[in-house]
PDB file of C-alpha atoms and ligand atoms in Angstrom:
ATOM      1  CA  MET A   1     -22.753 -13.351   6.338  1.00 60.00           C
ATOM      2  CA  ALA A   2     -19.693 -13.018   3.967  1.00 70.00           C
ATOM      3  CA  LYS A   3     -16.654 -14.127   4.758  1.00 83.00           C
ATOM      4  CA  ARG A   4     -14.326 -11.263   5.395  1.00 89.00           C
ATOM      5  CA  GLY A   5     -12.183 -10.026   2.706  1.00 93.00           C
ATOM      6  CA  MET A   6      -8.288 -10.381   2.361  1.00 95.00           C
ATOM      7  CA  LEU A   7      -6.151  -7.045   3.182  1.00 97.00           C
ATOM      8  CA  ILE A   8      -3.019  -6.857   0.805  1.00 97.00           C
ATOM      9  CA  VAL A   9      -0.466  -4.160   1.652  1.00 98.00           C
ATOM     10  CA  LEU A  10       1.929  -3.253  -1.312  1.00 98.00           C
ATOM     11  CA  SER A  11       4.368  -1.239   0.358  1.00 96.00           C
ATOM     12  CA  GLY A  12       8.492   0.080   0.534  1.00 93.00           C
ATOM     13  CA  PRO A  13      10.696   2.517  -0.161  1.00 87.00           C
ATOM     14  CA  SER A  14       9.887   6.087  -2.080  1.00 80.00           C
ATOM     15  CA  GLY A  15      10.918   5.673  -5.555  1.00 81.00           C
ATOM     16  CA  VAL A  16      11.230   1.908  -6.289  1.00 87.00           C
ATOM     17  CA  GLY A  17       7.868   2.575  -8.363  1.00 92.00           C
ATOM     18  CA  LYS A  18       4.671   1.173  -5.773  1.00 94.00           C
ATOM     19  CA  GLY A  19       2.800   3.023  -7.643  1.00 93.00           C
ATOM     20  CA  THR A  20       3.985   1.355 -11.348  1.00 95.00           C
ATOM     21  CA  VAL A  21       3.567  -1.729  -9.968  1.00 96.00           C
ATOM     22  CA  ARG A  22       0.282  -1.535  -8.549  1.00 95.00           C
ATOM     23  CA  LYS A  23      -0.930   0.358 -11.898  1.00 94.00           C
ATOM     24  CA  ALA A  24       0.432  -2.701 -14.086  1.00 96.00           C
ATOM     25  CA  LEU A  25      -1.147  -5.090 -11.294  1.00 96.00           C
ATOM     26  CA  PHE A  26      -4.820  -3.527 -11.633  1.00 93.00           C
ATOM     27  CA  GLU A  27      -4.507  -2.909 -15.961  1.00 92.00           C
ATOM     28  CA  THR A  28      -3.633  -6.848 -16.106  1.00 90.00           C
ATOM     29  CA  GLY A  29      -7.435  -7.057 -15.118  1.00 82.00           C
ATOM     30  CA  ALA A  30      -6.382 -10.497 -13.818  1.00 78.00           C
ATOM     31  CA  THR A  31      -6.599  -8.759 -10.133  1.00 79.00           C
ATOM     32  CA  ASP A  32     -10.156  -8.594  -8.222  1.00 84.00           C
ATOM     33  CA  PHE A  33      -8.918  -6.363  -5.518  1.00 92.00           C
ATOM     34  CA  SER A  34     -10.348  -3.343  -4.377  1.00 95.00           C
ATOM     35  CA  TYR A  35      -8.050  -0.616  -4.541  1.00 95.00           C
ATOM     36  CA  SER A  36      -8.682   2.069  -1.561  1.00 97.00           C
ATOM     37  CA  ILE A  37      -7.776   5.457  -2.807  1.00 97.00           C
ATOM     38  CA  SER A  38      -5.930   7.275  -0.579  1.00 97.00           C
ATOM     39  CA  MET A  39      -5.730  11.004   0.973  1.00 98.00           C
ATOM     40  CA  THR A  40      -3.157  13.317   0.659  1.00 98.00           C
ATOM     41  CA  THR A  41      -2.452  16.989   1.533  1.00 98.00           C
ATOM     42  CA  ARG A  42       0.411  16.818  -1.295  1.00 97.00           C
ATOM     43  CA  LYS A  43      -0.946  19.096  -4.726  1.00 96.00           C
ATOM     44  CA  PRO A  44      -1.881  17.229  -7.798  1.00 97.00           C
ATOM     45  CA  ARG A  45       0.740  16.371 -10.239  1.00 94.00           C
ATOM     46  CA  GLU A  46       0.033  16.999 -13.720  1.00 94.00           C
ATOM     47  CA  GLY A  47      -2.408  14.778 -14.659  1.00 95.00           C
ATOM     48  CA  GLU A  48      -3.510  13.822 -11.606  1.00 95.00           C
ATOM     49  CA  VAL A  49      -7.147  13.611 -10.544  1.00 97.00           C
ATOM     50  CA  ASN A  50      -9.326  14.059  -7.288  1.00 98.00           C
ATOM     51  CA  GLY A  51     -10.696  10.794  -6.579  1.00 97.00           C
ATOM     52  CA  VAL A  52      -9.222   8.257  -8.821  1.00 94.00           C
ATOM     53  CA  ASP A  53      -5.152   9.045  -7.482  1.00 93.00           C
ATOM     54  CA  TYR A  54      -6.011  10.389  -4.238  1.00 96.00           C
ATOM     55  CA  TYR A  55      -8.534  12.594  -2.497  1.00 98.00           C
ATOM     56  CA  PHE A  56      -6.995  15.959  -2.108  1.00 98.00           C
ATOM     57  CA  VAL A  57      -7.620  17.673   0.739  1.00 98.00           C
ATOM     58  CA  SER A  58      -6.736  20.107   2.901  1.00 98.00           C
ATOM     59  CA  LYS A  59      -4.443  20.080   6.224  1.00 98.00           C
ATOM     60  CA  GLU A  60      -6.892  21.162   8.241  1.00 98.00           C
ATOM     61  CA  GLU A  61      -9.656  18.793   6.554  1.00 98.00           C
ATOM     62  CA  PHE A  62      -6.454  15.410   6.724  1.00 98.00           C
ATOM     63  CA  GLU A  63      -6.581  16.525  10.679  1.00 98.00           C
ATOM     64  CA  GLU A  64     -10.418  16.207  11.080  1.00 98.00           C
ATOM     65  CA  ASN A  65     -10.231  12.624  10.135  1.00 98.00           C
ATOM     66  CA  ILE A  66      -7.526  11.865  12.346  1.00 98.00           C
ATOM     67  CA  ARG A  67      -8.862  13.396  15.141  1.00 98.00           C
ATOM     68  CA  ASN A  68     -12.551  11.715  14.166  1.00 98.00           C
ATOM     69  CA  GLY A  69     -10.806   8.379  14.275  1.00 97.00           C
ATOM     70  CA  GLU A  70     -11.681   7.795  10.412  1.00 98.00           C
ATOM     71  CA  MET A  71      -8.072   6.882   9.029  1.00 98.00           C
ATOM     72  CA  LEU A  72      -6.564   3.112   9.270  1.00 98.00           C
ATOM     73  CA  GLU A  73      -3.224   4.676   9.046  1.00 98.00           C
ATOM     74  CA  TYR A  74      -1.425   7.869   8.475  1.00 98.00           C
ATOM     75  CA  ALA A  75       1.696   9.249   7.968  1.00 97.00           C
ATOM     76  CA  LYS A  76       3.543  12.799   7.595  1.00 95.00           C
ATOM     77  CA  TYR A  77       5.818  12.158   4.509  1.00 91.00           C
ATOM     78  CA  VAL A  78       8.041  14.553   2.813  1.00 85.00           C
ATOM     79  CA  ASP A  79       6.089  17.610   4.809  1.00 92.00           C
ATOM     80  CA  ASN A  80       2.470  16.384   4.007  1.00 97.00           C
ATOM     81  CA  TYR A  81       0.165  14.119   5.521  1.00 98.00           C
ATOM     82  CA  TYR A  82      -0.608  10.498   3.098  1.00 98.00           C
ATOM     83  CA  GLY A  83      -3.686   8.139   4.457  1.00 98.00           C
ATOM     84  CA  THR A  84      -6.074   5.637   4.095  1.00 98.00           C
ATOM     85  CA  PRO A  85      -9.912   6.088   5.568  1.00 98.00           C
ATOM     86  CA  LEU A  86     -10.915   3.756   7.450  1.00 97.00           C
ATOM     87  CA  LYS A  87     -14.174   3.722   6.151  1.00 97.00           C
ATOM     88  CA  TYR A  88     -14.007   2.025   2.767  1.00 97.00           C
ATOM     89  CA  VAL A  89     -11.483  -0.684   3.871  1.00 98.00           C
ATOM     90  CA  ASN A  90     -13.514  -1.746   6.475  1.00 97.00           C
ATOM     91  CA  GLU A  91     -17.136  -1.815   4.302  1.00 97.00           C
ATOM     92  CA  THR A  92     -15.657  -3.561   1.553  1.00 97.00           C
ATOM     93  CA  LEU A  93     -13.541  -5.902   3.562  1.00 96.00           C
ATOM     94  CA  ASP A  94     -17.046  -6.845   5.285  1.00 95.00           C
ATOM     95  CA  GLU A  95     -18.828  -7.482   2.007  1.00 95.00           C
ATOM     96  CA  GLY A  96     -15.874  -9.912   1.645  1.00 92.00           C
ATOM     97  CA  LYS A  97     -14.148  -8.368  -0.660  1.00 94.00           C
ATOM     98  CA  ASP A  98      -9.937  -8.214  -0.895  1.00 94.00           C
ATOM     99  CA  VAL A  99      -8.511  -4.641  -0.633  1.00 97.00           C
ATOM    100  CA  PHE A 100      -5.315  -3.510  -1.824  1.00 97.00           C
ATOM    101  CA  LEU A 101      -3.549  -1.011  -0.368  1.00 98.00           C
ATOM    102  CA  GLU A 102      -0.094   1.018  -1.645  1.00 97.00           C
ATOM    103  CA  ILE A 103       1.166   2.980   1.172  1.00 97.00           C
ATOM    104  CA  GLU A 104       4.745   3.904   2.858  1.00 93.00           C
ATOM    105  CA  VAL A 105       6.129   1.864   5.096  1.00 92.00           C
ATOM    106  CA  ASN A 106       5.397   3.454   8.803  1.00 93.00           C
ATOM    107  CA  GLY A 107       2.044   3.325   7.714  1.00 97.00           C
ATOM    108  CA  ALA A 108       2.665   0.082   6.559  1.00 97.00           C
ATOM    109  CA  MET A 109       3.635  -0.905  10.328  1.00 96.00           C
ATOM    110  CA  GLN A 110       0.367   0.703  11.667  1.00 97.00           C
ATOM    111  CA  VAL A 111      -1.685  -1.615   9.382  1.00 98.00           C
ATOM    112  CA  ARG A 112       0.192  -4.377  10.742  1.00 96.00           C
ATOM    113  CA  ALA A 113      -0.821  -3.166  14.469  1.00 95.00           C
ATOM    114  CA  ASN A 114      -4.300  -3.063  13.436  1.00 93.00           C
ATOM    115  CA  CYS A 115      -4.785  -5.473  11.419  1.00 94.00           C
ATOM    116  CA  PRO A 116      -2.289  -8.914  12.170  1.00 90.00           C
ATOM    117  CA  ASP A 117      -4.226 -11.227   9.355  1.00 91.00           C
ATOM    118  CA  ALA A 118      -3.114  -8.795   6.160  1.00 97.00           C
ATOM    119  CA  VAL A 119      -0.271  -9.801   4.039  1.00 98.00           C
ATOM    120  CA  PHE A 120       2.237  -7.665   3.451  1.00 98.00           C
ATOM    121  CA  VAL A 121       4.797  -7.116   0.633  1.00 98.00           C
ATOM    122  CA  PHE A 122       7.787  -5.223   0.609  1.00 97.00           C
ATOM    123  CA  LEU A 123       8.712  -4.094  -2.854  1.00 96.00           C
ATOM    124  CA  THR A 124      12.341  -3.430  -2.992  1.00 92.00           C
ATOM    125  CA  PRO A 125      14.658  -1.477  -5.580  1.00 86.00           C
ATOM    126  CA  PRO A 126      17.817  -3.618  -7.106  1.00 84.00           C
ATOM    127  CA  ASP A 127      19.845  -1.207  -5.647  1.00 79.00           C
ATOM    128  CA  LEU A 128      20.108   2.229  -4.290  1.00 76.00           C
ATOM    129  CA  MET A 129      21.739   4.051  -7.344  1.00 77.00           C
ATOM    130  CA  GLU A 130      19.139   2.392  -9.177  1.00 79.00           C
ATOM    131  CA  LEU A 131      16.163   4.137  -6.911  1.00 78.00           C
ATOM    132  CA  LYS A 132      17.981   7.432  -7.195  1.00 82.00           C
ATOM    133  CA  HIS A 133      17.832   7.213 -10.980  1.00 85.00           C
ATOM    134  CA  ARG A 134      14.103   6.131 -11.452  1.00 81.00           C
ATOM    135  CA  LEU A 135      13.592   9.204  -8.603  1.00 83.00           C
ATOM    136  CA  ILE A 136      15.605  11.668 -10.693  1.00 87.00           C
ATOM    137  CA  GLY A 137      13.799  10.520 -14.343  1.00 86.00           C
ATOM    138  CA  ARG A 138      10.389  10.727 -12.901  1.00 81.00           C
ATOM    139  CA  GLY A 139      11.139  14.278 -13.202  1.00 81.00           C
ATOM    140  CA  THR A 140       8.891  15.480 -11.236  1.00 81.00           C
ATOM    141  CA  ASP A 141      10.741  16.247  -7.626  1.00 81.00           C
ATOM    142  CA  ALA A 142      13.424  19.322  -6.843  1.00 86.00           C
ATOM    143  CA  MET A 143      16.935  17.419  -6.058  1.00 87.00           C
ATOM    144  CA  ASP A 144      16.913  18.377  -2.618  1.00 88.00           C
ATOM    145  CA  VAL A 145      13.534  16.354  -2.349  1.00 86.00           C
ATOM    146  CA  ILE A 146      15.143  13.717  -4.015  1.00 85.00           C
ATOM    147  CA  ASN A 147      18.175  13.507  -1.755  1.00 87.00           C
ATOM    148  CA  LYS A 148      15.611  13.849   0.904  1.00 86.00           C
ATOM    149  CA  ARG A 149      14.020  10.375  -0.538  1.00 82.00           C
ATOM    150  CA  ILE A 150      16.889   9.124  -0.882  1.00 84.00           C
ATOM    151  CA  LYS A 151      17.685   9.477   2.671  1.00 85.00           C
ATOM    152  CA  LYS A 152      14.561   7.933   3.714  1.00 81.00           C
ATOM    153  CA  ALA A 153      15.005   5.059   1.513  1.00 81.00           C
ATOM    154  CA  VAL A 154      17.384   3.781   3.108  1.00 82.00           C
ATOM    155  CA  GLY A 155      16.101   3.724   6.797  1.00 83.00           C
ATOM    156  CA  GLU A 156      12.969   2.223   4.622  1.00 81.00           C
ATOM    157  CA  ILE A 157      15.421  -0.743   3.477  1.00 84.00           C
ATOM    158  CA  ARG A 158      16.159  -2.095   7.108  1.00 86.00           C
ATOM    159  CA  MET A 159      11.870  -2.353   7.647  1.00 88.00           C
ATOM    160  CA  MET A 160      11.997  -5.417   5.196  1.00 92.00           C
ATOM    161  CA  ARG A 161      12.219  -7.563   7.886  1.00 92.00           C
ATOM    162  CA  ASN A 162       8.723  -6.328   9.347  1.00 94.00           C
ATOM    163  CA  TYR A 163       7.350  -7.865   6.308  1.00 97.00           C
ATOM    164  CA  ASP A 164       5.756 -11.098   5.012  1.00 97.00           C
ATOM    165  CA  TYR A 165       7.217 -11.029   1.285  1.00 97.00           C
ATOM    166  CA  ALA A 166       9.651  -9.223  -0.656  1.00 96.00           C
ATOM    167  CA  VAL A 167       9.652  -8.452  -4.549  1.00 96.00           C
ATOM    168  CA  VAL A 168      12.338  -7.186  -6.414  1.00 94.00           C
ATOM    169  CA  ASN A 169      11.478  -4.704  -8.746  1.00 94.00           C
ATOM    170  CA  ASP A 170      13.877  -5.280 -11.919  1.00 92.00           C
ATOM    171  CA  GLU A 171      10.898  -5.479 -14.062  1.00 94.00           C
ATOM    172  CA  VAL A 172       7.411  -4.488 -13.710  1.00 96.00           C
ATOM    173  CA  SER A 173       6.148  -7.563 -15.109  1.00 96.00           C
ATOM    174  CA  GLN A 174       8.151  -9.855 -13.258  1.00 97.00           C
ATOM    175  CA  ALA A 175       6.932  -7.900  -9.882  1.00 97.00           C
ATOM    176  CA  VAL A 176       3.374  -8.320 -10.726  1.00 97.00           C
ATOM    177  CA  ASP A 177       3.896 -11.901 -11.394  1.00 96.00           C
ATOM    178  CA  ARG A 178       5.431 -12.193  -8.338  1.00 97.00           C
ATOM    179  CA  ILE A 179       2.786 -10.816  -6.623  1.00 97.00           C
ATOM    180  CA  GLN A 180      -0.307 -12.719  -8.203  1.00 95.00           C
ATOM    181  CA  MET A 181       2.155 -15.439  -7.183  1.00 96.00           C
ATOM    182  CA  ILE A 182       1.620 -14.371  -3.313  1.00 96.00           C
ATOM    183  CA  ILE A 183      -1.878 -13.680  -3.299  1.00 94.00           C
ATOM    184  CA  ARG A 184      -2.687 -17.027  -4.981  1.00 93.00           C
ATOM    185  CA  SER A 185      -0.648 -19.000  -2.433  1.00 95.00           C
ATOM    186  CA  GLU A 186      -2.080 -16.309   0.759  1.00 95.00           C
ATOM    187  CA  ARG A 187      -6.072 -17.284  -0.693  1.00 92.00           C
ATOM    188  CA  LEU A 188      -5.225 -21.197  -0.019  1.00 94.00           C
ATOM    189  CA  ARG A 189      -3.915 -20.646   3.471  1.00 93.00           C
ATOM    190  CA  VAL A 190      -6.211 -23.116   5.720  1.00 93.00           C
ATOM    191  CA  THR A 191      -6.919 -20.186   8.006  1.00 89.00           C
ATOM    192  CA  ARG A 192      -8.920 -18.971   5.249  1.00 88.00           C
ATOM    193  CA  VAL A 193     -10.281 -21.656   3.698  1.00 89.00           C
ATOM    194  CA  MET A 194     -10.825 -23.192   7.074  1.00 88.00           C
ATOM    195  CA  PRO A 195     -14.246 -21.118   7.341  1.00 84.00           C
ATOM    196  CA  ASP A 196     -15.688 -22.315   4.140  1.00 84.00           C
ATOM    197  CA  TYR A 197     -15.955 -25.639   5.915  1.00 89.00           C
ATOM    198  CA  GLU A 198     -16.559 -24.664   9.508  1.00 83.00           C
ATOM    199  CA  GLN A 199     -20.405 -25.641   9.056  1.00 77.00           C
ATOM    200  CA  MET A 200     -20.072 -28.775   7.236  1.00 82.00           C
ATOM    201  CA  ILE A 201     -17.301 -30.738   9.957  1.00 86.00           C
ATOM    202  CA  GLY A 202     -19.470 -28.875  12.751  1.00 79.00           C
ATOM    203  CA  ASP A 203     -17.685 -27.535  15.796  1.00 64.00           C
ATOM    204  CA  GLU A 204     -16.145 -30.693  17.456  1.00 61.00           C
TER     205      GLU A 204
HETATM  206  P1  5GP B   1       3.313  10.433  -3.782  1.00 77.27           P
HETATM  207  O1  5GP B   1       3.391  11.700  -3.678  1.00 77.27           O
HETATM  208  O2  5GP B   1       4.739   9.844  -4.918  1.00 77.27           O
HETATM  209  O3  5GP B   1       2.278  10.148  -4.134  1.00 77.27           O
HETATM  210  O4  5GP B   1       3.826   9.480  -2.675  1.00 77.27           O
HETATM  211  C1  5GP B   1       4.666   9.473  -1.756  1.00 77.27           C
HETATM  212  C2  5GP B   1       4.284   8.168  -0.929  1.00 77.27           C
HETATM  213  O5  5GP B   1       3.024   7.817   0.043  1.00 77.27           O
HETATM  214  C3  5GP B   1       4.737   6.841  -1.758  1.00 77.27           C
HETATM  215  O6  5GP B   1       5.517   5.900  -0.735  1.00 77.27           O
HETATM  216  C4  5GP B   1       3.106   6.395  -1.287  1.00 77.27           C
HETATM  217  O7  5GP B   1       3.350   5.250  -1.601  1.00 77.27           O
HETATM  218  C5  5GP B   1       2.431   6.709  -0.093  1.00 77.27           C
HETATM  219  N1  5GP B   1       1.567   6.579  -0.061  1.00 77.27           N
HETATM  220  C6  5GP B   1       0.816   6.861  -0.536  1.00 77.27           C
HETATM  221  N2  5GP B   1      -0.934   7.080  -0.071  1.00 77.27           N
HETATM  222  C7  5GP B   1      -0.928   6.791   1.114  1.00 77.27           C
HETATM  223  C8  5GP B   1      -1.497   6.370   2.407  1.00 77.27           C
HETATM  224  O8  5GP B   1      -2.791   6.104   1.809  1.00 77.27           O
HETATM  225  N3  5GP B   1      -0.886   6.033   3.233  1.00 77.27           N
HETATM  226  C9  5GP B   1       0.768   6.168   3.715  1.00 77.27           C
HETATM  227  N4  5GP B   1       1.374   5.389   4.787  1.00 77.27           N
HETATM  228  N5  5GP B   1       1.379   6.407   2.755  1.00 77.27           N
HETATM  229  C10 5GP B   1       0.981   6.595   1.311  1.00 77.27           C
END
């Protein structure tokens, strides 16, 4: 049986740039993580593709998935559901491949409760004004939605203490470097390396 893969969770406040950093990380080509595509009831934004950016589903379909125990985690976020389908994550980890989640903080805490050996990375903004500018600059949300997101972000930053690592997103390329550093170190953890040696050293 293959050694189970590593689960890494990138989370942090809304608008901090999780999506941008995640995309940049995968574009380096230096990561062999499998990205878990989330499911959401939010409508696609311009340019977003079903099955690539998200699985876009109806509220009924999402709630059916919850009832059937098919979500690893889910959260209601600004009036929409977002969640991680369990099957893909489990199957991929079982194949020995590492899996990457990019999710908001409530969902991340559910993963922490269910998968204690996952690695939790908190992406943090240099400051809150910067965060507001980014949300406005993105130009995809109305002002009342932005204000709602900022209020939520303040509460979310307090949640940093529940994570293993904090990565400041001052510059995307630097944030990517920091995450790669974390991944490299995590792969060297004795608890992850030891199973490779267990057969050799026996049970004593
Ligand atoms: P957006 O609507 O901007 O794409 O995403 C809104 C928030 O939902 C972001 O913070 C994003 O990281 C988060 N999100 C995306 N997918 C998931 C998921 O599967 N589960 C949870 N809990 N949050 C998600």
